[in-house]
Coordinates of C-alpha atoms and ligand atoms in Angstrom, one line a residue:
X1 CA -6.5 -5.6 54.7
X2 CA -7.9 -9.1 55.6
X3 CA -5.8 -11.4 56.0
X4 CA -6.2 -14.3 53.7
X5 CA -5.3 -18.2 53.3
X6 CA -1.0 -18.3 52.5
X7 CA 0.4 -21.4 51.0
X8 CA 2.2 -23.2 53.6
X9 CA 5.9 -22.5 53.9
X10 CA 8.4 -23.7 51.1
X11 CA 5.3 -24.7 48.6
X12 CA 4.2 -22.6 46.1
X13 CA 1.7 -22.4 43.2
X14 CA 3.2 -23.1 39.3
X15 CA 0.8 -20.0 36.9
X16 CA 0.0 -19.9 33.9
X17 CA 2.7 -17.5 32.3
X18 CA 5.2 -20.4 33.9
X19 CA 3.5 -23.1 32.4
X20 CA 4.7 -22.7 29.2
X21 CA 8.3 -23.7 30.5
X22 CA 7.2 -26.9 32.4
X23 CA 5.6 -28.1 29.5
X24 CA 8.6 -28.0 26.8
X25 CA 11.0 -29.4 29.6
X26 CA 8.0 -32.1 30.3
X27 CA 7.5 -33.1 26.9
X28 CA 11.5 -32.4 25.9
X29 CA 12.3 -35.0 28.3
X30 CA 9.4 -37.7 27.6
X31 CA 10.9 -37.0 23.7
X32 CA 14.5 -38.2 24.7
X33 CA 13.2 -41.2 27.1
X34 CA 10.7 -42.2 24.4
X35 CA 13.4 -42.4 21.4
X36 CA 15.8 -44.1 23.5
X37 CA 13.4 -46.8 24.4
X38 CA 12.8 -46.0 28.1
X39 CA 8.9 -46.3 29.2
X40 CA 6.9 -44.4 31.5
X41 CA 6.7 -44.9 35.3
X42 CA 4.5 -43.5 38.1
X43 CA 4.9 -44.1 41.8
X44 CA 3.1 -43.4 44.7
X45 CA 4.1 -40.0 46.3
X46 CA 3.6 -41.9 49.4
X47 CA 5.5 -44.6 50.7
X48 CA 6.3 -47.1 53.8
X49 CA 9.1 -44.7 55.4
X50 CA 11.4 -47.7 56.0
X51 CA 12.3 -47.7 52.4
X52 CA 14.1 -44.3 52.2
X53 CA 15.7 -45.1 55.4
X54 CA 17.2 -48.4 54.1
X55 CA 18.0 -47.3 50.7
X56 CA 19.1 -43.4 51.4
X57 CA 20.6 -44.0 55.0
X58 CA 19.5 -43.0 58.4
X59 CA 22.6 -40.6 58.6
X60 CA 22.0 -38.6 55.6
X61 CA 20.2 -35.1 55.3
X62 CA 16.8 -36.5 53.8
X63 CA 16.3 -39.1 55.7
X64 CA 17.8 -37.6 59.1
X65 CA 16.6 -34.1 58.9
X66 CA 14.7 -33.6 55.3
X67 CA 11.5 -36.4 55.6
X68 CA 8.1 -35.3 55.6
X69 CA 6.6 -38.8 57.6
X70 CA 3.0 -39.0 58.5
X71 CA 1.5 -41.8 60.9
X72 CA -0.9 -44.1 59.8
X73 CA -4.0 -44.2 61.8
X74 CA -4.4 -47.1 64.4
X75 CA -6.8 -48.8 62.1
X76 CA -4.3 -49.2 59.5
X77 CA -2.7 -53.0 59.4
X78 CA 0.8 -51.5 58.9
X79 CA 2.6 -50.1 61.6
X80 CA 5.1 -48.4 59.9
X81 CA 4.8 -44.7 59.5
X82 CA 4.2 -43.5 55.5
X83 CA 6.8 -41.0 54.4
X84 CA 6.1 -38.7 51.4
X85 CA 8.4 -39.5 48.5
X86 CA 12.1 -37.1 49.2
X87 CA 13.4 -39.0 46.0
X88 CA 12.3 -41.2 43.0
X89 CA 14.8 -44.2 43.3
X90 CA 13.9 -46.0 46.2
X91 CA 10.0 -46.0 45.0
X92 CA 10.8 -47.3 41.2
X93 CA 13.4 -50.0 42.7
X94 CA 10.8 -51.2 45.4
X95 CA 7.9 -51.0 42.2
X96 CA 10.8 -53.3 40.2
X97 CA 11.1 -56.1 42.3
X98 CA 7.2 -55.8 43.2
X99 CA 6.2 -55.9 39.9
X100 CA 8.2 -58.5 39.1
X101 CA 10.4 -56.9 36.9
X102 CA 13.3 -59.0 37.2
X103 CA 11.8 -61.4 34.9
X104 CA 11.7 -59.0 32.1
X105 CA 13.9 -58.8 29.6
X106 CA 17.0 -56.5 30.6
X107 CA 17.6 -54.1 30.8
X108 CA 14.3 -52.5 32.0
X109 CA 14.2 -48.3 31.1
X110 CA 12.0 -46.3 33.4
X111 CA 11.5 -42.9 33.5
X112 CA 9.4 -40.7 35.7
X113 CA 8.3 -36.8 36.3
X114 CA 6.5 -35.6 39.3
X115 CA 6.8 -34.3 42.9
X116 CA 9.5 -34.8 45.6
X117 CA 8.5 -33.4 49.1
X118 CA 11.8 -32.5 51.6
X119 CA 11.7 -30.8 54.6
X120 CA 14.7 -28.4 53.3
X121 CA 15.0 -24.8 54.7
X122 CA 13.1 -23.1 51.9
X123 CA 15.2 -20.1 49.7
X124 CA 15.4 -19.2 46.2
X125 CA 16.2 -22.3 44.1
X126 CA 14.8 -24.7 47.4
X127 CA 11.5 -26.1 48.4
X128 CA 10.1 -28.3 50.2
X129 CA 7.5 -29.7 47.3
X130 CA 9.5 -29.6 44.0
X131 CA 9.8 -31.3 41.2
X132 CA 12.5 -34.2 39.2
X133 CA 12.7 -36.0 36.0
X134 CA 14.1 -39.3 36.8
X135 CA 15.6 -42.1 34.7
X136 CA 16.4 -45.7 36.1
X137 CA 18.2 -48.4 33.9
X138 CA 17.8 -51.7 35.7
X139 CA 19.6 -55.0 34.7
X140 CA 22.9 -53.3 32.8
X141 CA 26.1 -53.7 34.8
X142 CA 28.4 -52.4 31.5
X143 CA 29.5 -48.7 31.4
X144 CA 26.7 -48.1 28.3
X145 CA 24.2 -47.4 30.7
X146 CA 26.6 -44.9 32.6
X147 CA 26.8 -43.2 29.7
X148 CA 23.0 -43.6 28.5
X149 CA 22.0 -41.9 31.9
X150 CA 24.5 -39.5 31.7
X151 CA 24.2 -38.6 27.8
X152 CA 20.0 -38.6 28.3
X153 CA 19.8 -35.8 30.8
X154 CA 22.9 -33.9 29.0
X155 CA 20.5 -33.9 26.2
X156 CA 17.1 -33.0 28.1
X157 CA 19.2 -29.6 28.5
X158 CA 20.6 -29.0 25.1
X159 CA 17.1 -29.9 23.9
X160 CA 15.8 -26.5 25.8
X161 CA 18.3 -24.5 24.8
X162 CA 20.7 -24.8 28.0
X163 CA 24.0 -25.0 26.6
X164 CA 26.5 -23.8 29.5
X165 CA 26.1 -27.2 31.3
X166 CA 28.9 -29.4 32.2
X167 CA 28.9 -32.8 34.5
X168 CA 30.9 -33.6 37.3
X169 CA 32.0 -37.1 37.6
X170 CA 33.9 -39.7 40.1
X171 CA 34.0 -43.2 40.6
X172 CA 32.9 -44.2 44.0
X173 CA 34.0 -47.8 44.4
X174 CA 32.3 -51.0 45.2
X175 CA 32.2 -52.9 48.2
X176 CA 35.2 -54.4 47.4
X177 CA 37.6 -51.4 47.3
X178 CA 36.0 -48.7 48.4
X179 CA 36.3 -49.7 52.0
X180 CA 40.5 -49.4 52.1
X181 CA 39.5 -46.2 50.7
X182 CA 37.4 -45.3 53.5
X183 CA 39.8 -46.1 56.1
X184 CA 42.4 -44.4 54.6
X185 CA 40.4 -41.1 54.6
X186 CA 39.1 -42.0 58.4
X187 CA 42.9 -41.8 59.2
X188 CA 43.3 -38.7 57.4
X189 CA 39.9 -37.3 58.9
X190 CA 40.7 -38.2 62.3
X191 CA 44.3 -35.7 62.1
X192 CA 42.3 -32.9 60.7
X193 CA 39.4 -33.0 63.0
X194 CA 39.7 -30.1 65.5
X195 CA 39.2 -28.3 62.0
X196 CA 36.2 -29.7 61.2
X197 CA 32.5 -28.4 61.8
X198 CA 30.2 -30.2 64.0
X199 CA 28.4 -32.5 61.4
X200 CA 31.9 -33.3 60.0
X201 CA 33.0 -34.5 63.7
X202 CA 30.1 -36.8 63.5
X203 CA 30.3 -37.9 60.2
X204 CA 34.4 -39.4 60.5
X205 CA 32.4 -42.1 62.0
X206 CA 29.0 -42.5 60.6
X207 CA 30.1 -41.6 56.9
X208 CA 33.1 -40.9 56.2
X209 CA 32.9 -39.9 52.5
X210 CA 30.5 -37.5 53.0
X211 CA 33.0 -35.0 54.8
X212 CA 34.0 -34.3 51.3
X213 CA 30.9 -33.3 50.3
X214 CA 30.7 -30.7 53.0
X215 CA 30.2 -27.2 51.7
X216 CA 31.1 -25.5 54.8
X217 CA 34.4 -23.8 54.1
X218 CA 36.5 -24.7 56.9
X219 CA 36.0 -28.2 56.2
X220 CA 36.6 -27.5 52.4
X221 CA 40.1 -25.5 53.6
X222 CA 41.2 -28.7 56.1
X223 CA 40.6 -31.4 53.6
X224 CA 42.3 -30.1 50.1
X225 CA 44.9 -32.8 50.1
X226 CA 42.6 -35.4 51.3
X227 CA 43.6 -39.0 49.5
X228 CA 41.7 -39.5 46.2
X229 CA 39.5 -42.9 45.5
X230 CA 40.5 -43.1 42.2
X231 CA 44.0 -44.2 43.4
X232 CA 42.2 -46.7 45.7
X233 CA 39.7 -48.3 42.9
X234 CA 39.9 -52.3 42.1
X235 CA 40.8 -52.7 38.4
X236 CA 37.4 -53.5 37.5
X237 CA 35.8 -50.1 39.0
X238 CA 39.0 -48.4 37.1
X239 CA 37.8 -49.7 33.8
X240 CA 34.5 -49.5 34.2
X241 CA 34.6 -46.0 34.9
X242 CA 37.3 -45.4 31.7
X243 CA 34.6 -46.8 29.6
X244 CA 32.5 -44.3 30.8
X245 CA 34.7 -41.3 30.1
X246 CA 35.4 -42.7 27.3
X247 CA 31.9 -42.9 25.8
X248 CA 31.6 -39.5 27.4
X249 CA 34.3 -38.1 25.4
X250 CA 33.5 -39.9 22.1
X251 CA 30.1 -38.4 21.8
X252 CA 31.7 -34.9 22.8
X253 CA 29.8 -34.5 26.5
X254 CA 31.4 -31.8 28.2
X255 CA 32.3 -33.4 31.4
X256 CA 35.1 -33.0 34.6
X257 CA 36.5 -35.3 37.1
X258 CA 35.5 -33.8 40.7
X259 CA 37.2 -36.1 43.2
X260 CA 35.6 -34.8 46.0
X261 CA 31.7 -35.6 44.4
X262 CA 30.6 -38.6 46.6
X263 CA 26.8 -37.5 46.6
X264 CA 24.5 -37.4 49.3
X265 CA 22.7 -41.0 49.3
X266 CA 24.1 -44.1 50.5
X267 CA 23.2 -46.3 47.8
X268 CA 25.6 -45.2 45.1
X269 CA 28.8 -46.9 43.8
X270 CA 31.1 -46.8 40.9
X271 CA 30.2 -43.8 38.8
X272 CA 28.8 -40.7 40.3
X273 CA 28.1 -37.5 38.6
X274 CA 26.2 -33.9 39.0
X275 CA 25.4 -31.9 35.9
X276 CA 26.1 -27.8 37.0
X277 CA 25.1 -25.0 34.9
X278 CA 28.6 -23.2 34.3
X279 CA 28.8 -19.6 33.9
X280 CA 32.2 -17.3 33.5
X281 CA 33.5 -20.6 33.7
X282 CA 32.7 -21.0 37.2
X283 CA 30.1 -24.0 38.3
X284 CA 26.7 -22.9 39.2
X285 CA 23.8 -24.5 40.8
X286 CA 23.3 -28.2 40.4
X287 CA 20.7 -29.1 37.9
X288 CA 20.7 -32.7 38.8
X289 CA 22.4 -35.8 39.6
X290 CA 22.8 -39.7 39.5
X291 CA 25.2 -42.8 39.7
X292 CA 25.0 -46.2 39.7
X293 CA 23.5 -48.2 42.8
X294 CA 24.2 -52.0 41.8
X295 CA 23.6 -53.1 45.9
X296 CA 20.4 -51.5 46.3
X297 CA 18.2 -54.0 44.6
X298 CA 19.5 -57.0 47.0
X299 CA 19.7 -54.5 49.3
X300 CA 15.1 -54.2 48.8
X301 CA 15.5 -58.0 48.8
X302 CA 15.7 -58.6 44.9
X303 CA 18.0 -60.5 43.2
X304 CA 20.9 -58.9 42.4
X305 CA 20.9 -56.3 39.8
X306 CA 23.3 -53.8 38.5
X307 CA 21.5 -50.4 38.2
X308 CA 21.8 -46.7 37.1
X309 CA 20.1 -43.7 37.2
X310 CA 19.7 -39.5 37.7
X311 CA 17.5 -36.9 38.5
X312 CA 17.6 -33.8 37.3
X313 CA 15.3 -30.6 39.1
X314 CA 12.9 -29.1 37.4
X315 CA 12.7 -26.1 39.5
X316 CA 16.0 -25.1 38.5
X317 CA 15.8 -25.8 34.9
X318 CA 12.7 -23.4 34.5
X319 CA 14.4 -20.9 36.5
X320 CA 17.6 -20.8 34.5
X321 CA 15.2 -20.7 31.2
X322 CA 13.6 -18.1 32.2
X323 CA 17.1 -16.6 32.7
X324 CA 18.4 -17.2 29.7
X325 CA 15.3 -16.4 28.1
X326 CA 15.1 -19.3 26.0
X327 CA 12.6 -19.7 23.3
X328 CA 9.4 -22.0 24.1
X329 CA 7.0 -23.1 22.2
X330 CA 3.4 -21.3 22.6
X331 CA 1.5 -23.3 25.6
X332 CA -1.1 -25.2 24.0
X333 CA -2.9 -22.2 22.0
X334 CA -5.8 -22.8 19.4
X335 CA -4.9 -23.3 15.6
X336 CA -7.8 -21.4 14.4
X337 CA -10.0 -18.6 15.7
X338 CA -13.4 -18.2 14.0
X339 CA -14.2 -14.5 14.5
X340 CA -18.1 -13.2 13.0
X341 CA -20.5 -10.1 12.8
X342 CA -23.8 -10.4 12.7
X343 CA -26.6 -13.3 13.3
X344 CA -26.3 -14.3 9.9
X345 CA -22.7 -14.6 9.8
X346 CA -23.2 -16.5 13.5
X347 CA -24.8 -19.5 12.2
X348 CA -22.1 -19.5 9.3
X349 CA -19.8 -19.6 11.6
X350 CA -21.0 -22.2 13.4
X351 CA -21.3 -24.3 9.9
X352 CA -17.7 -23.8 10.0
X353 CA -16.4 -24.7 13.2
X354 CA -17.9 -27.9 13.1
X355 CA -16.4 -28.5 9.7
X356 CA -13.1 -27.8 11.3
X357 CA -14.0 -29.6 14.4
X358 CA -14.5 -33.0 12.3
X359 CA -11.0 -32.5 10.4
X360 CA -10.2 -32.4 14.4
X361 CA -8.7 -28.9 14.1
X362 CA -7.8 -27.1 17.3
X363 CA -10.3 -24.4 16.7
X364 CA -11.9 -21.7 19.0
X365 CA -15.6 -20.6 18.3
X366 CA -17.8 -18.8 20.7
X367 CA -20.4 -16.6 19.4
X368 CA -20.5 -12.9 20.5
X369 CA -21.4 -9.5 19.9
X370 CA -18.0 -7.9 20.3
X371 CA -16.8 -5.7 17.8
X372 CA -14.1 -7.3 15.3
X373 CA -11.5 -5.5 16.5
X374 CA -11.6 -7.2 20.3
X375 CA -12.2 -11.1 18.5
X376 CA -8.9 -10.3 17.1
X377 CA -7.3 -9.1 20.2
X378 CA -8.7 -12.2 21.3
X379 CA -7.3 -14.8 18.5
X380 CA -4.0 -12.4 19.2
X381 CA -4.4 -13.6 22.8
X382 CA -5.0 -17.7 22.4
X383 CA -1.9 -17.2 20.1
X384 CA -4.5 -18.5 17.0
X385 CA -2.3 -19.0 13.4
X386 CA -5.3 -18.9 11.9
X387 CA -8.4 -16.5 12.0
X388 CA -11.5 -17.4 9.8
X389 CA -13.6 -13.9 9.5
X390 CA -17.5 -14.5 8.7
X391 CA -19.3 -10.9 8.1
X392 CA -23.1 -10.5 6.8
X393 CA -21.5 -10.1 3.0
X394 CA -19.5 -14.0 3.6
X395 CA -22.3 -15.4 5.1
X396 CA -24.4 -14.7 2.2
X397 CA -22.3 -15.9 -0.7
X398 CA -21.4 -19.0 1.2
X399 CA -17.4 -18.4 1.8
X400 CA -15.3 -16.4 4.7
X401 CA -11.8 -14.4 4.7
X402 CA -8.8 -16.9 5.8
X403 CA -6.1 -14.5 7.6
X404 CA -3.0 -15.6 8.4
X405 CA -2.4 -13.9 12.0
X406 CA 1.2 -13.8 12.0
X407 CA 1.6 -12.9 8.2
X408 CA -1.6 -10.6 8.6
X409 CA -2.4 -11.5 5.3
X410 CA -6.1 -12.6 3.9
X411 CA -7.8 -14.0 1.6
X412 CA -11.8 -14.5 0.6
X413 CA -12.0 -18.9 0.5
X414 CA -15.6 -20.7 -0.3
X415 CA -16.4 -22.8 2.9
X416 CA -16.3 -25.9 0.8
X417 CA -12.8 -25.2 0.5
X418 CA -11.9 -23.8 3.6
X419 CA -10.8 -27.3 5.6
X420 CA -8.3 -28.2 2.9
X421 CA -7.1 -24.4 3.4
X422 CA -6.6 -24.8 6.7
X423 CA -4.9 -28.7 6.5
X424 CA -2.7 -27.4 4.4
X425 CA -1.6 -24.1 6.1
X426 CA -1.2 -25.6 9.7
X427 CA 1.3 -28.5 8.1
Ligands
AMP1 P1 19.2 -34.9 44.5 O1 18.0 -35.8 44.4 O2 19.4 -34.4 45.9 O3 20.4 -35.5 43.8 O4 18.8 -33.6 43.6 C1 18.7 -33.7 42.2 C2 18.3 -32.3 41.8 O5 17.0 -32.0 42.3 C3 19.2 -31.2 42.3 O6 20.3 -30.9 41.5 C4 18.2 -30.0 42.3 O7 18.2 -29.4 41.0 C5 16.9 -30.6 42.6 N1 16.5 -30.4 44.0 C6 16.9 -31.1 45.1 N2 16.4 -30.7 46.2 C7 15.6 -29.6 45.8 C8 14.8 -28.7 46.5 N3 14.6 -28.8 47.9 N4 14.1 -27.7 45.8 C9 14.3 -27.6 44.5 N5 15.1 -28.5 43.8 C10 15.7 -29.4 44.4

């Protein structure tokens, strides 16, 4: 066989008979975000590749391994090399304080959908172009907007029809206390360490918490009795983060405490939290994941600003709907096929789809020669509710048959009535 053009490795193409998925988890989520006030966002997929190192940390897996960077030509006034967006956060915080969003009123709600880039090895579940729904609350430092983030994407998922979810949670810490913490574990790091794997050696030093976030066995073995940060928070982390449980557990969100979640990225403190797919009662994958970051806008060179957010993975989402073979609506499909035999019936036909076309019906008209049978295979096929039949007979006394597709029922209709028909059937 000739060989022929592959996609490169760890990308892959979305089709048609997918589609259908994206779109109800895309317009699911912009459902949720819209009727809780939070507006639309969209950031460049390309950025200066200093901010993901100063907000996500040189040390950590994107930024140290996982970045796709690209150098600018020589003609370009920046000497900075451009890194393709790994995550949404850093992009919407450095859009905030560009766009002057400080001087809005606050809190400021963004959301955004589109592609991440990683240089992750690729396997089921993990590619190197994928895709996140996002949500940043800016400007909030009370536990509400813990629990807005939280309580948003928890409902992205019951929305589709995933109901074995569950979120991890922890509290990180703030500057303040979360450095005792640190140098208690260090302590307790640095006895355990011939036990450790390689990365875990290096990261007693460079960060410490993340050695609880190791999935490597041996490391998970060594550390089960490591100290927990909860004991170590300052009272104001404490109650911040019982509010949060609180308003978790008022509005019935099935949540855990994980003591060991820390997540990845540098930027986080105070609350933390990873919503799993649970089966058997056992966690499953990730779905997604967020916290709080209230440094990282002084950290961009803002003012200070509390901030929260999450992202959850598309990828994953459609995957486990296709699993659980959840229910979505029809992709787009037409409302009304016009189906006709014979010339007369054609121009008829025509009278009639641009009767249906003012009334701004979502109708499907091309004239052919095919026999009636394959234009209704065809309606069948667009998914049509509707399919308005036109023969010589119709044409001539100036009506058509209205057939319900799903009901396969029909009726003759004069055309004068036939848009009010249709109105009211598609309500
Ligand atoms: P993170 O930004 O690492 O917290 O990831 C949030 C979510 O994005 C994860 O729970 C996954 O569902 C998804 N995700 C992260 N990396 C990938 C990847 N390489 N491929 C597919 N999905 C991913």
């Amino acid at each position: 066989m000739k060989n022929t053009y592959q996609s490169a490795r760890g990308v892959r193409d979305i089709l048609p008979d997918e589609q259908p998925y994206w779109q109800f988890l895309r317009r699911t989520a912009e459902s949720v975000f819209e009727a809780l006030g939070v507006s639309r966002i969209d950031i460049p997929h390309l950025e200066n590749s200093e901010i993901y190192t100063k907000a996500i940390g040189e040390s950590t897996d994107i930024v140290g391994k996982g970045m796709f960077t690209l150098v600018n030509r020589g003609d370009d006034e920046a000497k900075n090399t451009y890194a393709l967006r790994p995550e949404g956060t850093a992009g919407v915080v450095r859009a905030y304080i560009q766009n002057g969003m400080q001087s809005w009123p606050q809190p400021v709600k963004l959301y955004y959908l589109g592609a991440m880039f990683r240089y992750d090895r690729p396997q089921k579940g993990r590619y190197r172009e994928f895709y996140q729904i996002g949500l940043e609350i800016f400007g909030d430092s009370s536990a509400k907007s813990d629990f807005l983030s939280i309580m948003s994407a928890w409902q992205i998922l019951k929305k589709i029809g995933l109901n074995d979810v569950i979120v991890y949670t922890n509290s990180i810490g703030c500057p303040k206390c979360r450095p005792k913490y640190v140098s208690k574990l260090k302590k307790y790091l640095k006895n355990k360490e011939g036990k450790l794997c390689p990365d875990c050696k290096l990261r007693i030093d460079k960060n410490t918490l993340r050695v609880l976030d190791c999935k490597e066995e041996p490391c998970q073995k060594a550390t089960s009795d490591t100290p927990v940060i909860l004991d170590t928070l300052c009272p104001e982390c404490k109650s911040h983060f019982q509010n949060t449980l609180e308003l978790l557990e008022y509005f019935g969100i099935r949540y855990d405490l994980d003591t060991r979640l820390v997540r990845g990225l540098d930027y986080y403190t105070k609350t933390v939290f990873e919503i799993c797919e649970v089966s058997d009662k056992t966690r499953q994958n990730s779905l997604g994941g967020g916290g709080r970051y209230d440094e990282l806008v002084s950290m961009f060179g803002g003012a200070k600003t509390p901030a929260v957010g999450f992202a959850l993975g598309m990828d994953r989402i459609v995957t486990l709907m296709q699993e659980n073979k959840v229910d979505v609506p029809a992709n787009g499909g037409v409302d009304v096929c016009i189906l006709q035999l014979g010339e007369k019936a054609k121009a008829a036909a025509k009278k009639i789809y641009d009767i249906l076309s003012d009334e701004s019906v979502n109708v499907y008209f091309v004239p052919s020669n095919d026999t009636l049978h394959s234009q209704l295979r065809l309606a069948a096929k667009l998914k049509a509710r509707i399919a308005i039949i036109v023969g010589q007979t119709e044409a001539m006394k100036d009506e058509a048959i209205i057939r319900d597709l799903s009901a396969s029922s029909q009726e003759n209709l004069p055309v004068k009535y036939l848009a009010e028909e249709v109105l009211k059937r598609l309500q």
